[in-house]
Amino acid sequence: QKEVEQDPGPLSVPEGAIVSLNCTYSNSAFQYFMWYRQYSRKGPELLMYTYSSGNKEDGRFTAQVDKSSKYISLFIRDSQPSDSATYLCAMSYLTGGGNKLTFGTGTQLKVEL
Amino acid sequence: EAQVTQNPRYLITVTGKKLTVTCSQNMNHEYMSWYRQDPGLGLRQIYYSMNVEVTDKGDVPEGYKVSRKEKRNFPLILESPSPNQTSLYFCASSRWTGSNSPLHFGNGTRLTVT
C-alpha cells in the first residue's frame, strides 16, 4: 500500500464548478500538508501549505486537513479554464536526516468552457 | 527572476552512454534535490543535498550520481543509462530543509534511453 493515495482522474468539470480534490494517507507521522499545481510541460509549483487540522483559505482555494481520518482535500471555487492542470498532494514530517516529503501521484483536472 | 534551471529539456540517448543533466538555482538556496516522475508512481526522490559537499540518497538512487561542489549547482549524472531510467526528471531547491520551506522546481528534463 502506498503511503499517499490520490485518484489520478482525469476529472473534467464545467467552468464555474466547485472542484474537490482528495488524498488519503497511511503514515500518522505526517505533520505538514501541501498542494502543488503542475501545468503541462512545467514543474510543480506550491499552491497551498497547511500544518494543522482544519481549513486554510487563499482566494478561490481552500485546503482542508482531517488528521483523525488521514484525509486531505483541496477545494477550488468558481473554477476557471486556467485551473486546468495536474494537482499533486504532498505531505512531510521531520526526521533526523531532515524533511521527509512524499508526493501523491497527482489528479489531472480539466475545466471546460 | 528567481528560478531553477535545468538543461537539457529533452534528451534521447542510448544504453550505456554517460550523460549529465545540469541544474542551477539563483536563489541562494541551501537545499537541492532531484526527482523522477513516472505515470502512476508520481514524484520520487533520487538524491538530495542539504548544503555544499553534503549529499544523500533518496528513495530511488540506484544508477544515479550527484555532486554539490557549489551552492547553486547540483548536476545529476547517469554513468551507464538503461531504458528503465527513461523518465521525466525534476530538480528542485528550497531555502532550507524545513517543512515550511517550499520547494521550487525546474521545468523538467524528459530523458529517453533506447
PDB file of C-alpha atoms in Angstrom:
ATOM      1  CA  GLN A   1       0.000   0.000   0.000  1.00  0.00           C
ATOM      2  CA  LYS A   2       1.294   3.451  -0.929  1.00  0.00           C
ATOM      3  CA  GLU A   3       1.815   5.936   1.882  1.00  0.00           C
ATOM      4  CA  VAL A   4      -0.181   8.543  -0.044  1.00  0.00           C
ATOM      5  CA  GLU A   5      -3.113   7.694  -2.313  1.00  0.00           C
ATOM      6  CA  GLN A   6      -4.562  10.075  -4.863  1.00  0.00           C
ATOM      7  CA  ASP A   7      -7.127   9.423  -7.589  1.00  0.00           C
ATOM      8  CA  PRO A   8      -5.406  10.129 -10.920  1.00  0.00           C
ATOM      9  CA  GLY A   9      -8.554  11.292 -12.712  1.00  0.00           C
ATOM     10  CA  PRO A  10      -8.901  12.750 -15.245  1.00  0.00           C
ATOM     11  CA  LEU A  11     -11.541  14.994 -13.755  1.00  0.00           C
ATOM     12  CA  SER A  12     -13.496  17.170 -16.168  1.00  0.00           C
ATOM     13  CA  VAL A  13     -15.784  19.954 -14.907  1.00  0.00           C
ATOM     14  CA  PRO A  14     -17.585  22.945 -16.453  1.00  0.00           C
ATOM     15  CA  GLU A  15     -16.318  26.453 -15.837  1.00  0.00           C
ATOM     16  CA  GLY A  16     -17.646  27.847 -12.565  1.00  0.00           C
ATOM     17  CA  ALA A  17     -17.985  24.460 -10.859  1.00  0.00           C
ATOM     18  CA  ILE A  18     -16.668  23.699  -7.395  1.00  0.00           C
ATOM     19  CA  VAL A  19     -13.867  21.155  -7.598  1.00  0.00           C
ATOM     20  CA  SER A  20     -12.907  18.768  -4.819  1.00  0.00           C
ATOM     21  CA  LEU A  21      -9.547  17.003  -4.951  1.00  0.00           C
ATOM     22  CA  ASN A  22      -8.580  14.495  -2.291  1.00  0.00           C
ATOM     23  CA  CYS A  23      -5.746  12.431  -0.889  1.00  0.00           C
ATOM     24  CA  THR A  24      -5.599   9.805   1.816  1.00  0.00           C
ATOM     25  CA  TYR A  25      -2.516   8.736   3.706  1.00  0.00           C
ATOM     26  CA  SER A  26      -1.490   5.925   5.978  1.00  0.00           C
ATOM     27  CA  ASN A  27       1.511   7.314   7.894  1.00  0.00           C
ATOM     28  CA  SER A  28       0.372   9.140  11.015  1.00  0.00           C
ATOM     29  CA  ALA A  29       3.813  10.804  11.275  1.00  0.00           C
ATOM     30  CA  PHE A  30       2.911  13.259   8.512  1.00  0.00           C
ATOM     31  CA  GLN A  31       2.591  16.727  10.002  1.00  0.00           C
ATOM     32  CA  TYR A  32       2.752  19.121   7.062  1.00  0.00           C
ATOM     33  CA  PHE A  33       0.440  19.043   4.085  1.00  0.00           C
ATOM     34  CA  MET A  34       0.806  20.753   0.738  1.00  0.00           C
ATOM     35  CA  TRP A  35      -0.849  21.030  -2.630  1.00  0.00           C
ATOM     36  CA  TYR A  36       1.221  21.623  -5.738  1.00  0.00           C
ATOM     37  CA  ARG A  37      -0.120  22.541  -9.168  1.00  0.00           C
ATOM     38  CA  GLN A  38       1.645  21.314 -12.296  1.00  0.00           C
ATOM     39  CA  TYR A  39       0.852  22.698 -15.726  1.00  0.00           C
ATOM     40  CA  SER A  40       1.735  20.693 -18.807  1.00  0.00           C
ATOM     41  CA  ARG A  41       5.465  20.788 -19.592  1.00  0.00           C
ATOM     42  CA  LYS A  42       6.204  22.659 -16.367  1.00  0.00           C
ATOM     43  CA  GLY A  43       7.495  21.808 -12.923  1.00  0.00           C
ATOM     44  CA  PRO A  44       5.157  21.669  -9.915  1.00  0.00           C
ATOM     45  CA  GLU A  45       4.551  24.925  -8.029  1.00  0.00           C
ATOM     46  CA  LEU A  46       3.373  25.226  -4.444  1.00  0.00           C
ATOM     47  CA  LEU A  47      -0.277  26.221  -4.167  1.00  0.00           C
ATOM     48  CA  MET A  48      -1.213  25.701  -0.528  1.00  0.00           C
ATOM     49  CA  TYR A  49       0.573  24.725   2.675  1.00  0.00           C
ATOM     50  CA  THR A  50      -1.034  23.688   5.965  1.00  0.00           C
ATOM     51  CA  TYR A  51       0.284  22.386   9.231  1.00  0.00           C
ATOM     52  CA  SER A  52      -2.681  21.538  11.415  1.00  0.00           C
ATOM     53  CA  SER A  53      -6.097  20.002  11.013  1.00  0.00           C
ATOM     54  CA  GLY A  54      -8.788  22.362   9.793  1.00  0.00           C
ATOM     55  CA  ASN A  55      -9.260  24.681   6.839  1.00  0.00           C
ATOM     56  CA  LYS A  56      -6.993  27.220   5.189  1.00  0.00           C
ATOM     57  CA  GLU A  57      -8.334  29.570   2.555  1.00  0.00           C
ATOM     58  CA  ASP A  58      -6.482  31.516  -0.138  1.00  0.00           C
ATOM     59  CA  GLY A  59      -8.681  33.211  -2.679  1.00  0.00           C
ATOM     60  CA  ARG A  60     -10.678  30.580  -4.572  1.00  0.00           C
ATOM     61  CA  PHE A  61      -8.689  27.751  -2.975  1.00  0.00           C
ATOM     62  CA  THR A  62      -9.374  26.031   0.343  1.00  0.00           C
ATOM     63  CA  ALA A  63      -7.176  23.315   1.790  1.00  0.00           C
ATOM     64  CA  GLN A  64      -8.688  21.014   4.375  1.00  0.00           C
ATOM     65  CA  VAL A  65      -6.883  18.554   6.618  1.00  0.00           C
ATOM     66  CA  ASP A  66      -8.508  15.869   8.759  1.00  0.00           C
ATOM     67  CA  LYS A  67      -5.709  14.124  10.647  1.00  0.00           C
ATOM     68  CA  SER A  68      -8.080  11.799  12.504  1.00  0.00           C
ATOM     69  CA  SER A  69      -9.270  10.376   9.168  1.00  0.00           C
ATOM     70  CA  LYS A  70      -5.889  10.796   7.442  1.00  0.00           C
ATOM     71  CA  TYR A  71      -7.597  12.679   4.656  1.00  0.00           C
ATOM     72  CA  ILE A  72      -6.792  15.971   2.948  1.00  0.00           C
ATOM     73  CA  SER A  73      -8.741  17.944   0.375  1.00  0.00           C
ATOM     74  CA  LEU A  74      -8.339  20.891  -1.928  1.00  0.00           C
ATOM     75  CA  PHE A  75     -11.459  22.797  -2.980  1.00  0.00           C
ATOM     76  CA  ILE A  76     -11.471  25.156  -5.928  1.00  0.00           C
ATOM     77  CA  ARG A  77     -14.419  27.559  -6.139  1.00  0.00           C
ATOM     78  CA  ASP A  78     -15.587  29.185  -9.360  1.00  0.00           C
ATOM     79  CA  SER A  79     -13.183  27.035 -11.375  1.00  0.00           C
ATOM     80  CA  GLN A  80     -11.617  28.593 -14.457  1.00  0.00           C
ATOM     81  CA  PRO A  81     -10.054  27.065 -17.603  1.00  0.00           C
ATOM     82  CA  SER A  82      -6.721  28.359 -16.289  1.00  0.00           C
ATOM     83  CA  ASP A  83      -7.104  25.930 -13.362  1.00  0.00           C
ATOM     84  CA  SER A  84      -6.679  23.024 -15.806  1.00  0.00           C
ATOM     85  CA  ALA A  85      -3.569  21.262 -14.547  1.00  0.00           C
ATOM     86  CA  THR A  86      -2.417  18.279 -12.526  1.00  0.00           C
ATOM     87  CA  TYR A  87      -2.744  18.742  -8.774  1.00  0.00           C
ATOM     88  CA  LEU A  88      -0.296  16.915  -6.529  1.00  0.00           C
ATOM     89  CA  CYS A  89      -0.796  16.481  -2.836  1.00  0.00           C
ATOM     90  CA  ALA A  90       2.337  16.225  -0.731  1.00  0.00           C
ATOM     91  CA  MET A  91       2.988  15.617   2.922  1.00  0.00           C
ATOM     92  CA  SER A  92       6.005  15.547   5.147  1.00  0.00           C
ATOM     93  CA  TYR A  93       7.467  15.015   8.569  1.00  0.00           C
ATOM     94  CA  LEU A  94      10.810  15.854  10.121  1.00  0.00           C
ATOM     95  CA  THR A  95      13.409  13.151  10.642  1.00  0.00           C
ATOM     96  CA  GLY A  96      16.985  13.212  11.904  1.00  0.00           C
ATOM     97  CA  GLY A  97      18.059  13.482   8.283  1.00  0.00           C
ATOM     98  CA  GLY A  98      15.783  16.421   7.519  1.00  0.00           C
ATOM     99  CA  ASN A  99      12.364  16.757   5.963  1.00  0.00           C
ATOM    100  CA  LYS A 100      10.833  13.551   4.538  1.00  0.00           C
ATOM    101  CA  LEU A 101       8.479  14.608   1.753  1.00  0.00           C
ATOM    102  CA  THR A 102       6.126  12.233  -0.074  1.00  0.00           C
ATOM    103  CA  PHE A 103       4.012  13.142  -3.095  1.00  0.00           C
ATOM    104  CA  GLY A 104       0.730  11.725  -4.333  1.00  0.00           C
ATOM    105  CA  THR A 105       0.580  10.642  -7.961  1.00  0.00           C
ATOM    106  CA  GLY A 106      -1.491  13.663  -8.988  1.00  0.00           C
ATOM    107  CA  THR A 107      -5.040  14.295 -10.215  1.00  0.00           C
ATOM    108  CA  GLN A 108      -5.448  15.681 -13.715  1.00  0.00           C
ATOM    109  CA  LEU A 109      -8.132  18.402 -13.829  1.00  0.00           C
ATOM    110  CA  LYS A 110      -9.702  19.913 -16.922  1.00  0.00           C
ATOM    111  CA  VAL A 111     -12.059  22.881 -16.630  1.00  0.00           C
ATOM    112  CA  GLU A 112     -14.100  23.274 -19.783  1.00  0.00           C
ATOM    113  CA  LEU A 113     -15.741  26.403 -21.183  1.00  0.00           C
TER     114      LEU A 113
ATOM    115  CA  GLU B   1      13.910  36.242 -11.925  1.00  0.00           C
ATOM    116  CA  ALA B   2      14.174  33.594  -9.210  1.00  0.00           C
ATOM    117  CA  GLN B   3      14.328  30.209 -10.841  1.00  0.00           C
ATOM    118  CA  VAL B   4      15.671  26.702 -11.072  1.00  0.00           C
ATOM    119  CA  THR B   5      17.158  25.999 -14.497  1.00  0.00           C
ATOM    120  CA  GLN B   6      17.626  22.521 -15.886  1.00  0.00           C
ATOM    121  CA  ASN B   7      19.355  21.548 -19.104  1.00  0.00           C
ATOM    122  CA  PRO B   8      18.683  19.980 -21.462  1.00  0.00           C
ATOM    123  CA  ARG B   9      14.844  19.960 -21.599  1.00  0.00           C
ATOM    124  CA  TYR B  10      14.800  16.895 -23.835  1.00  0.00           C
ATOM    125  CA  LEU B  11      17.431  14.186 -24.218  1.00  0.00           C
ATOM    126  CA  ILE B  12      17.475  10.970 -26.213  1.00  0.00           C
ATOM    127  CA  THR B  13      20.417   8.659 -25.673  1.00  0.00           C
ATOM    128  CA  VAL B  14      21.454   5.028 -25.967  1.00  0.00           C
ATOM    129  CA  THR B  15      22.063   2.463 -23.270  1.00  0.00           C
ATOM    130  CA  GLY B  16      25.425   2.853 -21.583  1.00  0.00           C
ATOM    131  CA  LYS B  17      26.338   6.321 -22.824  1.00  0.00           C
ATOM    132  CA  LYS B  18      27.168   8.523 -19.839  1.00  0.00           C
ATOM    133  CA  LEU B  19      25.174  11.708 -19.520  1.00  0.00           C
ATOM    134  CA  THR B  20      24.808  14.682 -17.184  1.00  0.00           C
ATOM    135  CA  VAL B  21      21.729  16.791 -16.557  1.00  0.00           C
ATOM    136  CA  THR B  22      22.606  20.171 -15.137  1.00  0.00           C
ATOM    137  CA  CYS B  23      20.643  22.084 -12.516  1.00  0.00           C
ATOM    138  CA  SER B  24      21.286  25.608 -11.299  1.00  0.00           C
ATOM    139  CA  GLN B  25      19.359  27.858  -8.902  1.00  0.00           C
ATOM    140  CA  ASN B  26      19.801  31.605  -8.391  1.00  0.00           C
ATOM    141  CA  MET B  27      18.017  31.911  -5.025  1.00  0.00           C
ATOM    142  CA  ASN B  28      20.971  31.057  -2.762  1.00  0.00           C
ATOM    143  CA  HIS B  29      19.058  28.000  -1.543  1.00  0.00           C
ATOM    144  CA  GLU B  30      20.789  25.542   0.752  1.00  0.00           C
ATOM    145  CA  TYR B  31      18.685  22.504  -0.125  1.00  0.00           C
ATOM    146  CA  MET B  32      18.544  20.902  -3.572  1.00  0.00           C
ATOM    147  CA  SER B  33      17.009  17.669  -4.756  1.00  0.00           C
ATOM    148  CA  TRP B  34      16.397  15.526  -7.822  1.00  0.00           C
ATOM    149  CA  TYR B  35      13.121  13.738  -8.547  1.00  0.00           C
ATOM    150  CA  ARG B  36      11.866  11.493 -11.281  1.00  0.00           C
ATOM    151  CA  GLN B  37       8.216  11.488 -12.295  1.00  0.00           C
ATOM    152  CA  ASP B  38       6.623   8.402 -13.821  1.00  0.00           C
ATOM    153  CA  PRO B  39       2.953   7.688 -14.639  1.00  0.00           C
ATOM    154  CA  GLY B  40       1.203   6.003 -11.736  1.00  0.00           C
ATOM    155  CA  LEU B  41       4.236   6.403  -9.479  1.00  0.00           C
ATOM    156  CA  GLY B  42       4.336  10.164  -9.043  1.00  0.00           C
ATOM    157  CA  LEU B  43       7.398  12.089  -7.958  1.00  0.00           C
ATOM    158  CA  ARG B  44      10.112  10.013  -6.338  1.00  0.00           C
ATOM    159  CA  GLN B  45      13.238  11.459  -4.817  1.00  0.00           C
ATOM    160  CA  ILE B  46      16.566  10.320  -6.276  1.00  0.00           C
ATOM    161  CA  TYR B  47      19.163  12.289  -4.312  1.00  0.00           C
ATOM    162  CA  TYR B  48      19.208  15.403  -2.204  1.00  0.00           C
ATOM    163  CA  SER B  49      21.744  17.836  -0.790  1.00  0.00           C
ATOM    164  CA  MET B  50      21.353  19.873   2.370  1.00  0.00           C
ATOM    165  CA  ASN B  51      24.395  22.011   1.632  1.00  0.00           C
ATOM    166  CA  VAL B  52      27.643  22.212  -0.308  1.00  0.00           C
ATOM    167  CA  GLU B  53      29.563  18.913  -0.270  1.00  0.00           C
ATOM    168  CA  VAL B  54      26.670  17.191   1.553  1.00  0.00           C
ATOM    169  CA  THR B  55      24.605  14.747  -0.490  1.00  0.00           C
ATOM    170  CA  ASP B  56      22.398  11.801   0.453  1.00  0.00           C
ATOM    171  CA  LYS B  57      20.302   9.105  -1.183  1.00  0.00           C
ATOM    172  CA  GLY B  58      16.598   9.497  -1.667  1.00  0.00           C
ATOM    173  CA  ASP B  59      14.132   6.720  -2.375  1.00  0.00           C
ATOM    174  CA  VAL B  60      15.398   5.613  -5.803  1.00  0.00           C
ATOM    175  CA  PRO B  61      19.154   6.366  -6.017  1.00  0.00           C
ATOM    176  CA  GLU B  62      20.331   3.264  -7.949  1.00  0.00           C
ATOM    177  CA  GLY B  63      22.034   4.151 -11.229  1.00  0.00           C
ATOM    178  CA  TYR B  64      22.464   7.834 -10.414  1.00  0.00           C
ATOM    179  CA  LYS B  65      25.197  10.062  -9.012  1.00  0.00           C
ATOM    180  CA  VAL B  66      25.172  13.684  -7.924  1.00  0.00           C
ATOM    181  CA  SER B  67      27.655  16.274  -6.747  1.00  0.00           C
ATOM    182  CA  ARG B  68      27.356  19.597  -4.914  1.00  0.00           C
ATOM    183  CA  LYS B  69      30.620  21.473  -5.314  1.00  0.00           C
ATOM    184  CA  GLU B  70      28.936  24.875  -5.407  1.00  0.00           C
ATOM    185  CA  LYS B  71      25.792  26.080  -3.700  1.00  0.00           C
ATOM    186  CA  ARG B  72      23.985  26.946  -6.925  1.00  0.00           C
ATOM    187  CA  ASN B  73      24.689  23.799  -8.979  1.00  0.00           C
ATOM    188  CA  PHE B  74      23.513  20.218  -8.480  1.00  0.00           C
ATOM    189  CA  PRO B  75      24.150  18.048 -11.556  1.00  0.00           C
ATOM    190  CA  LEU B  76      22.607  14.595 -11.981  1.00  0.00           C
ATOM    191  CA  ILE B  77      24.916  12.016 -13.558  1.00  0.00           C
ATOM    192  CA  LEU B  78      23.898   8.754 -15.197  1.00  0.00           C
ATOM    193  CA  GLU B  79      27.128   6.787 -15.647  1.00  0.00           C
ATOM    194  CA  SER B  80      25.555   3.978 -17.686  1.00  0.00           C
ATOM    195  CA  PRO B  81      21.931   4.799 -18.536  1.00  0.00           C
ATOM    196  CA  SER B  82      19.452   1.987 -19.031  1.00  0.00           C
ATOM    197  CA  PRO B  83      15.949   2.005 -20.571  1.00  0.00           C
ATOM    198  CA  ASN B  84      14.310   1.855 -17.124  1.00  0.00           C
ATOM    199  CA  GLN B  85      15.745   5.321 -16.483  1.00  0.00           C
ATOM    200  CA  THR B  86      13.532   6.754 -19.200  1.00  0.00           C
ATOM    201  CA  SER B  87      11.542   9.313 -17.251  1.00  0.00           C
ATOM    202  CA  LEU B  88      10.770  12.965 -16.593  1.00  0.00           C
ATOM    203  CA  TYR B  89      13.332  14.441 -14.211  1.00  0.00           C
ATOM    204  CA  PHE B  90      12.914  17.476 -11.986  1.00  0.00           C
ATOM    205  CA  CYS B  91      15.448  19.423  -9.998  1.00  0.00           C
ATOM    206  CA  ALA B  92      14.132  21.360  -7.006  1.00  0.00           C
ATOM    207  CA  SER B  93      15.530  23.679  -4.380  1.00  0.00           C
ATOM    208  CA  SER B  94      14.390  25.273  -1.147  1.00  0.00           C
ATOM    209  CA  ARG B  95      15.784  27.807   1.256  1.00  0.00           C
ATOM    210  CA  TRP B  96      16.394  25.134   3.890  1.00  0.00           C
ATOM    211  CA  THR B  97      15.274  21.631   4.601  1.00  0.00           C
ATOM    212  CA  GLY B  98      12.488  22.514   6.989  1.00  0.00           C
ATOM    213  CA  SER B  99       8.921  21.530   6.260  1.00  0.00           C
ATOM    214  CA  ASN B 100       7.789  25.146   5.980  1.00  0.00           C
ATOM    215  CA  SER B 101      10.249  25.921   3.194  1.00  0.00           C
ATOM    216  CA  PRO B 102       8.523  25.397  -0.168  1.00  0.00           C
ATOM    217  CA  LEU B 103      10.233  23.543  -2.986  1.00  0.00           C
ATOM    218  CA  HIS B 104      10.899  25.438  -6.221  1.00  0.00           C
ATOM    219  CA  PHE B 105      11.017  23.137  -9.229  1.00  0.00           C
ATOM    220  CA  GLY B 106      12.698  23.429 -12.579  1.00  0.00           C
ATOM    221  CA  ASN B 107      10.704  22.762 -15.745  1.00  0.00           C
ATOM    222  CA  GLY B 108      11.931  19.228 -16.168  1.00  0.00           C
ATOM    223  CA  THR B 109      14.169  17.135 -18.399  1.00  0.00           C
ATOM    224  CA  ARG B 110      12.497  14.429 -20.432  1.00  0.00           C
ATOM    225  CA  LEU B 111      15.011  11.612 -20.870  1.00  0.00           C
ATOM    226  CA  THR B 112      14.597   8.693 -23.258  1.00  0.00           C
ATOM    227  CA  VAL B 113      17.107   5.827 -23.142  1.00  0.00           C
ATOM    228  CA  THR B 114      16.908   3.389 -26.058  1.00  0.00           C
TER     229      THR B 114
END
